[in-house]
Short mmCIF file of C-alpha atoms in Angstrom, two decimals:
data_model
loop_
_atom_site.label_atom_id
_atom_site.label_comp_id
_atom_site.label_asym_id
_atom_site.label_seq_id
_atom_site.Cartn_x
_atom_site.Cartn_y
_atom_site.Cartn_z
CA UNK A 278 -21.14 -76.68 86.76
CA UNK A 279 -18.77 -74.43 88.94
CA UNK A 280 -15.44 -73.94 89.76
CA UNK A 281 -13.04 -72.75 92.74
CA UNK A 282 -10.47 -69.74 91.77
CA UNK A 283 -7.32 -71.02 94.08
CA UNK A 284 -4.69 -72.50 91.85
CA UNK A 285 -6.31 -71.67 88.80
CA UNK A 286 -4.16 -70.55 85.47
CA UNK A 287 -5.97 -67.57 83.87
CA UNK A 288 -6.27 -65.68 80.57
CA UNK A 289 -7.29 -61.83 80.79
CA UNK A 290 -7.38 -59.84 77.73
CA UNK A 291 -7.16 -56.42 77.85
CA UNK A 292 -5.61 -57.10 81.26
CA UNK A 293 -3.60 -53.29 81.17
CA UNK A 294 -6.12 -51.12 82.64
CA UNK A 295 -9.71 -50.63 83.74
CA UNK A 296 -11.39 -53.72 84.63
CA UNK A 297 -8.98 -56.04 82.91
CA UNK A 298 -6.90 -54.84 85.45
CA UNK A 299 -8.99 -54.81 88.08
CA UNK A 300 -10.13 -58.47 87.42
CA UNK A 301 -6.10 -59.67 87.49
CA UNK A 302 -5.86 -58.12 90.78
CA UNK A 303 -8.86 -59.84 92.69
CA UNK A 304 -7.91 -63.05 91.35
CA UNK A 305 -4.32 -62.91 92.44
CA UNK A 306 -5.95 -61.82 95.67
CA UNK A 307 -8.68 -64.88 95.58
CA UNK A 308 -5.76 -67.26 94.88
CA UNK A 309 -5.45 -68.00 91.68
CA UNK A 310 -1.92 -69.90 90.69
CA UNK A 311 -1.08 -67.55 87.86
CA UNK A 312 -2.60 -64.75 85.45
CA UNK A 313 -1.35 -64.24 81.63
CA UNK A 314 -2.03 -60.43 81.10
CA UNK A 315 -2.43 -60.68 77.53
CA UNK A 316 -2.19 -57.41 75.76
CA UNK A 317 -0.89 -55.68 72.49
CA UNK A 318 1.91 -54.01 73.60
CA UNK A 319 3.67 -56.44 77.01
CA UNK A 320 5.11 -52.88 77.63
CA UNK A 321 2.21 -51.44 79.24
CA UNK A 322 1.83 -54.42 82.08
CA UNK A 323 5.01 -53.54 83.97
CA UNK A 324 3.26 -52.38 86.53
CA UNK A 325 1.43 -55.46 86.94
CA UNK A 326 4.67 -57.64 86.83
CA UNK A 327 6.84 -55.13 89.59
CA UNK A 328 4.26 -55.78 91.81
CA UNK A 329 3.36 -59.92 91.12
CA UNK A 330 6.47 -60.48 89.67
CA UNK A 331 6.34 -64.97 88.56
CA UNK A 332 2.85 -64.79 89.15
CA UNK A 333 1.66 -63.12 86.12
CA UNK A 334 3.30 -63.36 82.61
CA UNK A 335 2.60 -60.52 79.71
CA UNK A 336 1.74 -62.88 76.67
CA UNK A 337 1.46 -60.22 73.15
CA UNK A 338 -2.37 -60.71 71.90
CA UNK A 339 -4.04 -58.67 69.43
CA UNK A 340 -7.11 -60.38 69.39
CA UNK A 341 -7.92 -59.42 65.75
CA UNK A 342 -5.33 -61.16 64.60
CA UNK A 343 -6.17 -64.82 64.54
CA UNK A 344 -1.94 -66.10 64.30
CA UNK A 345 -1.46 -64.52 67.13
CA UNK A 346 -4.07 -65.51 69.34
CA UNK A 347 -3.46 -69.25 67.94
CA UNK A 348 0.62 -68.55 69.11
CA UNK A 349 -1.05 -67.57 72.66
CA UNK A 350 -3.63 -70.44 73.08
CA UNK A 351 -0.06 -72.95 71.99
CA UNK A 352 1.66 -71.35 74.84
CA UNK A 353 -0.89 -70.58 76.96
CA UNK A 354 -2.32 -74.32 77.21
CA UNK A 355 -2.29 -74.76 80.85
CA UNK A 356 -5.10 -72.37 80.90
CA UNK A 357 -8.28 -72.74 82.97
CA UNK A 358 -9.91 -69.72 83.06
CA UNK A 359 -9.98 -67.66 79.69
CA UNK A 360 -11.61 -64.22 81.13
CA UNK A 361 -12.29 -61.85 77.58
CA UNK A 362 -12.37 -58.84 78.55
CA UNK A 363 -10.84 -56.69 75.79
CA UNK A 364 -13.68 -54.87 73.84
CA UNK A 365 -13.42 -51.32 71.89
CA UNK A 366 -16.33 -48.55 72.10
CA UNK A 367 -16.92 -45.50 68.93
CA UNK A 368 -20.11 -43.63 70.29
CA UNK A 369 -22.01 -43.42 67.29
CA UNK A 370 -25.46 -43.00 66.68
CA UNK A 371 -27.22 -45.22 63.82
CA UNK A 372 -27.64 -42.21 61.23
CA UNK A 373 -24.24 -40.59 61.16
CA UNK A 374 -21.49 -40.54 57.90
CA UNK A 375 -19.22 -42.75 59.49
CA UNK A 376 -21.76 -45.05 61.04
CA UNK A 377 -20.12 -48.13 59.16
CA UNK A 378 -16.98 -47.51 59.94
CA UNK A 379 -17.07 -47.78 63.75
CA UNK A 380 -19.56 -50.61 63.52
CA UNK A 381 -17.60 -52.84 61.32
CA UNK A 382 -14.14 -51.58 63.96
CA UNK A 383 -16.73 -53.00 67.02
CA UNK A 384 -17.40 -56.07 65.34
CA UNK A 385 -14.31 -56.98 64.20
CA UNK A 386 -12.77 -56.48 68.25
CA UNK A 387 -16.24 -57.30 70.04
CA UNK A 388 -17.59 -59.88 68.29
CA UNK A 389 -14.89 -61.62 65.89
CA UNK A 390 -12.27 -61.65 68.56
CA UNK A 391 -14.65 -63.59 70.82
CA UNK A 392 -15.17 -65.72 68.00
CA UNK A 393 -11.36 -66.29 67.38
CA UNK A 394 -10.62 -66.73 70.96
CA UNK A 395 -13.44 -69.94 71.35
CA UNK A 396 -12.10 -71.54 67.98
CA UNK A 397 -8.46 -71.44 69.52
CA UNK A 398 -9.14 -72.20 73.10
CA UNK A 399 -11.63 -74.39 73.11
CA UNK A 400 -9.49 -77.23 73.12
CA UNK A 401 -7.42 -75.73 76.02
CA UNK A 402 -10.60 -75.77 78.11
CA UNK A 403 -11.98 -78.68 77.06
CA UNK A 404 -8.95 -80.67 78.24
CA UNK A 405 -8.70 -78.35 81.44
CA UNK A 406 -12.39 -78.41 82.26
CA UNK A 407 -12.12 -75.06 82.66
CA UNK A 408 -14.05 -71.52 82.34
CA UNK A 409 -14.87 -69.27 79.45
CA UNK A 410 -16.16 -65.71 80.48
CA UNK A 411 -17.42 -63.13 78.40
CA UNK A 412 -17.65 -59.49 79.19
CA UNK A 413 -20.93 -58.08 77.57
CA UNK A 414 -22.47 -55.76 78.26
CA UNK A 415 -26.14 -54.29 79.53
CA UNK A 416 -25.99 -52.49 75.91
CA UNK A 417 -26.35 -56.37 74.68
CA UNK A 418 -30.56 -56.50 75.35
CA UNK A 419 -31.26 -52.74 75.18
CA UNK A 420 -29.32 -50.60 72.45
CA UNK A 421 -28.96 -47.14 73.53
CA UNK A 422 -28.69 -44.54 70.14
CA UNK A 423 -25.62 -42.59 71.22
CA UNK A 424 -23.77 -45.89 71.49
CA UNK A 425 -25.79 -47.85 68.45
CA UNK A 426 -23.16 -49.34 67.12
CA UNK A 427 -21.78 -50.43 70.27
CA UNK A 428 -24.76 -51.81 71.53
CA UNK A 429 -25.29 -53.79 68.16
CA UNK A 430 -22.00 -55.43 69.01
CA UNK A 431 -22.43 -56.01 72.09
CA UNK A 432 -25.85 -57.92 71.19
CA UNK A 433 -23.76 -59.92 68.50
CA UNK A 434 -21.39 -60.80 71.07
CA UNK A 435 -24.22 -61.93 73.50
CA UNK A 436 -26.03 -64.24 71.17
CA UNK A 437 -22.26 -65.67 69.94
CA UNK A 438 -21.56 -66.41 73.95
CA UNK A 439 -25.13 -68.10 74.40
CA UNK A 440 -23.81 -70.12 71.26
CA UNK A 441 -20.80 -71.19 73.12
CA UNK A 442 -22.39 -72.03 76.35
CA UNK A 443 -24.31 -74.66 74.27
CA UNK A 444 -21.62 -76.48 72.68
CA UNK A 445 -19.09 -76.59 75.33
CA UNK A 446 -21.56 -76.92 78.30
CA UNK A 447 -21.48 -80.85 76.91
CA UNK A 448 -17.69 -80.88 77.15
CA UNK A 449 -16.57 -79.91 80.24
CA UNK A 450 -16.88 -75.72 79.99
CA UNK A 451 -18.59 -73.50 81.85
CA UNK A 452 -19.54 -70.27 80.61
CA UNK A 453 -20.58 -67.04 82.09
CA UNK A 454 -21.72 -63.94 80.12
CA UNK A 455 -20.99 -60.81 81.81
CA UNK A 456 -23.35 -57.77 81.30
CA UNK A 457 -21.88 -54.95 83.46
CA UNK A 458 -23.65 -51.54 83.67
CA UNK A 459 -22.10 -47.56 83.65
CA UNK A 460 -18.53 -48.37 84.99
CA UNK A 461 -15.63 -46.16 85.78
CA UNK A 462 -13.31 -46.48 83.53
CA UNK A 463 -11.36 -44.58 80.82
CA UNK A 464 -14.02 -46.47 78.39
CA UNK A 465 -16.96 -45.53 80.07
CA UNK A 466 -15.36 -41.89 80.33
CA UNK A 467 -15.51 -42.10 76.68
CA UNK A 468 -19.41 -43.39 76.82
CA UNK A 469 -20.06 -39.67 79.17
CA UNK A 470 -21.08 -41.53 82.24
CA UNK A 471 -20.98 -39.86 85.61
CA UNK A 472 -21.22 -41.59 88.84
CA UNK A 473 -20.04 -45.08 87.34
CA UNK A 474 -19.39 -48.34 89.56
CA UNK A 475 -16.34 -49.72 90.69
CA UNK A 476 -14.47 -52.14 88.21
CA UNK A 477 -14.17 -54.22 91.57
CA UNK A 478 -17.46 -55.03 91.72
CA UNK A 479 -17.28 -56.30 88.07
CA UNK A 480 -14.25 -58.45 89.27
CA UNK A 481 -15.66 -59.53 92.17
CA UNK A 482 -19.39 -60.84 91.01
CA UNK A 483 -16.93 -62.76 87.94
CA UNK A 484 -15.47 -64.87 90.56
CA UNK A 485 -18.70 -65.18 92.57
CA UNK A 486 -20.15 -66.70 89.04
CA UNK A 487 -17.98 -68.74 88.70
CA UNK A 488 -18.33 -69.83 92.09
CA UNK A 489 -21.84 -70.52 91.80
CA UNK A 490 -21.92 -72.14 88.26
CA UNK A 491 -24.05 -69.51 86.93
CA UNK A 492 -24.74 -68.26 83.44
CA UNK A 493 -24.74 -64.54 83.63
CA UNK A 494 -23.72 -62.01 85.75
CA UNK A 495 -25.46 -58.32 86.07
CA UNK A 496 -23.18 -57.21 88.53
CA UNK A 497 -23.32 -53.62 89.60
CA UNK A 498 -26.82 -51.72 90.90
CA UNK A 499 -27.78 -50.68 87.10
CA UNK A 500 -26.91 -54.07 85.93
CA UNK A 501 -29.39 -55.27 88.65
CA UNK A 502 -32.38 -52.87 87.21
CA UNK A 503 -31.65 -54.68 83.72
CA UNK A 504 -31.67 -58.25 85.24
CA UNK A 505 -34.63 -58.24 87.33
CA UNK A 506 -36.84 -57.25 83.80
CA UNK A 507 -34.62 -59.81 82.31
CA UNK A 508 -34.34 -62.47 84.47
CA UNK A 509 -37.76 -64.15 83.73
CA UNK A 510 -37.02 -64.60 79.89
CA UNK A 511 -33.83 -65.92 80.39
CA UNK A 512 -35.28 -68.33 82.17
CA UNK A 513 -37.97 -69.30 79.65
CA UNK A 514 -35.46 -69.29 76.76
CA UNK A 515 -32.27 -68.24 76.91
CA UNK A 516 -30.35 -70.86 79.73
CA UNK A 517 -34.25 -72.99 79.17
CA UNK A 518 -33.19 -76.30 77.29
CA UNK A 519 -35.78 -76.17 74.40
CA UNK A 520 -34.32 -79.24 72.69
CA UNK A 521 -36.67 -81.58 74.09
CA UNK A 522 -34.32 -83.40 75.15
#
């Protein structure tokens, strides 16, 4: 299962900065029809609209609250590519006071909104045959202690997103899980990395997924270190039908 980007309607979350932004831009560049920026405050995508002015549309989604990503998903319903890329980050380590806190913050953005988002926009794709993409995370199959409860959401998210691709492989969706390494942005400022990747090259191997029909994407030269350890399990079990079937 694959798909072409040119003429395509698409859904970014988080699409105000960093590689939300980033990933609006190369598909406006890679020909894609129109991009909702969907965001909490429409304010902060004017930017965005000066410069692509009919061809993008600021949509208000807080994608912890479930009404409002139901409003989007009624409006939104010529969508074919749903790109989630809105996530949240508290570096925490497991053993600290306010451990709880930030994990149950993570989950509640990281793993619940994914969950949301599927429930309301499932039938959107379904009917469009289109594309559900996940930004993950490397964090996802290796948690790193200075960013536990991160990583523990990121894992949650992961295993929701293999979920997905089961049930809505059948019906017409593709899926692609992203898992992207250090990258620069104000996010991965906040995680203390130095010498991070482009958000382009996040935006770019998305479209080249999609492209290619494939299930995950490790896209930058960390990423890559992860994958080729990974790669032969995934195989075996993770995109491996074990159903018998």
């Amino acid at each position: 299962m694959s798909q072409k980007i040119e003429n395509k309607v698409v859904l970014v979350t988080g699409a105000n900065r960093g590689i939300g932004k980033q990933i609006v831009e190369t598909f406006l560049a890679r020909g894609a029809k129109k991009v909702y920026l969907a965001v909490r405050d429409v304010t902060s995508t004017k930017e965005l609209e000066d410069l692509y002015a009919s061809r993008v549309e600021a949509i208000a989604l807080d994608i912890t609250d479930k009404d409002a990503i139901k409003r989007a998903a009624e409006h939104a319903d010529d969508v074919d590519i749903l790109v989630n890329n809105a996530g949240v980050l508290v570096p925490k380590g497991p053993l600290e006071d306010d451990t709880e806190q930030a994990l149950n913050y993570e989950l509640e953005v990281n793993l619940y909104g994914l969950l949301r988002l599927a429930n309301a926009f499932a039938p959107v794709l379904e009917k469009n045959h289109g594309v559900l993409v996940q930004l993950n995370s490397v964090v996802s199959i290796r948690n790193f202690s200075n960013s536990a409860t991160y990583s523990i959401s990121k894992a949650a998210s992961y295993s929701l997103t293999q979920a997905l691709r089961e049930v809505l492989i059948p019906k017409g969706v593709q899926v692609l899980s992203v898992h992207p390494g250090p990258i620069a942005t104000d996010m991965g400022a906040t995680a203390g990395f130095s010498d991070a990747a482009s958000p382009k090259v996040v935006a770019d191997g998305i479209i080249t997924a999609i492209e290619k029909g494939d299930f995950h994407l490790f896209p930058d030269d960390v990423a890559q270190q992860f994958w080729g350890a990974y790669q032969g399990y995934s195989d075996a079990f993770v995109t491996a039908n074990l159903s018998g079937e």
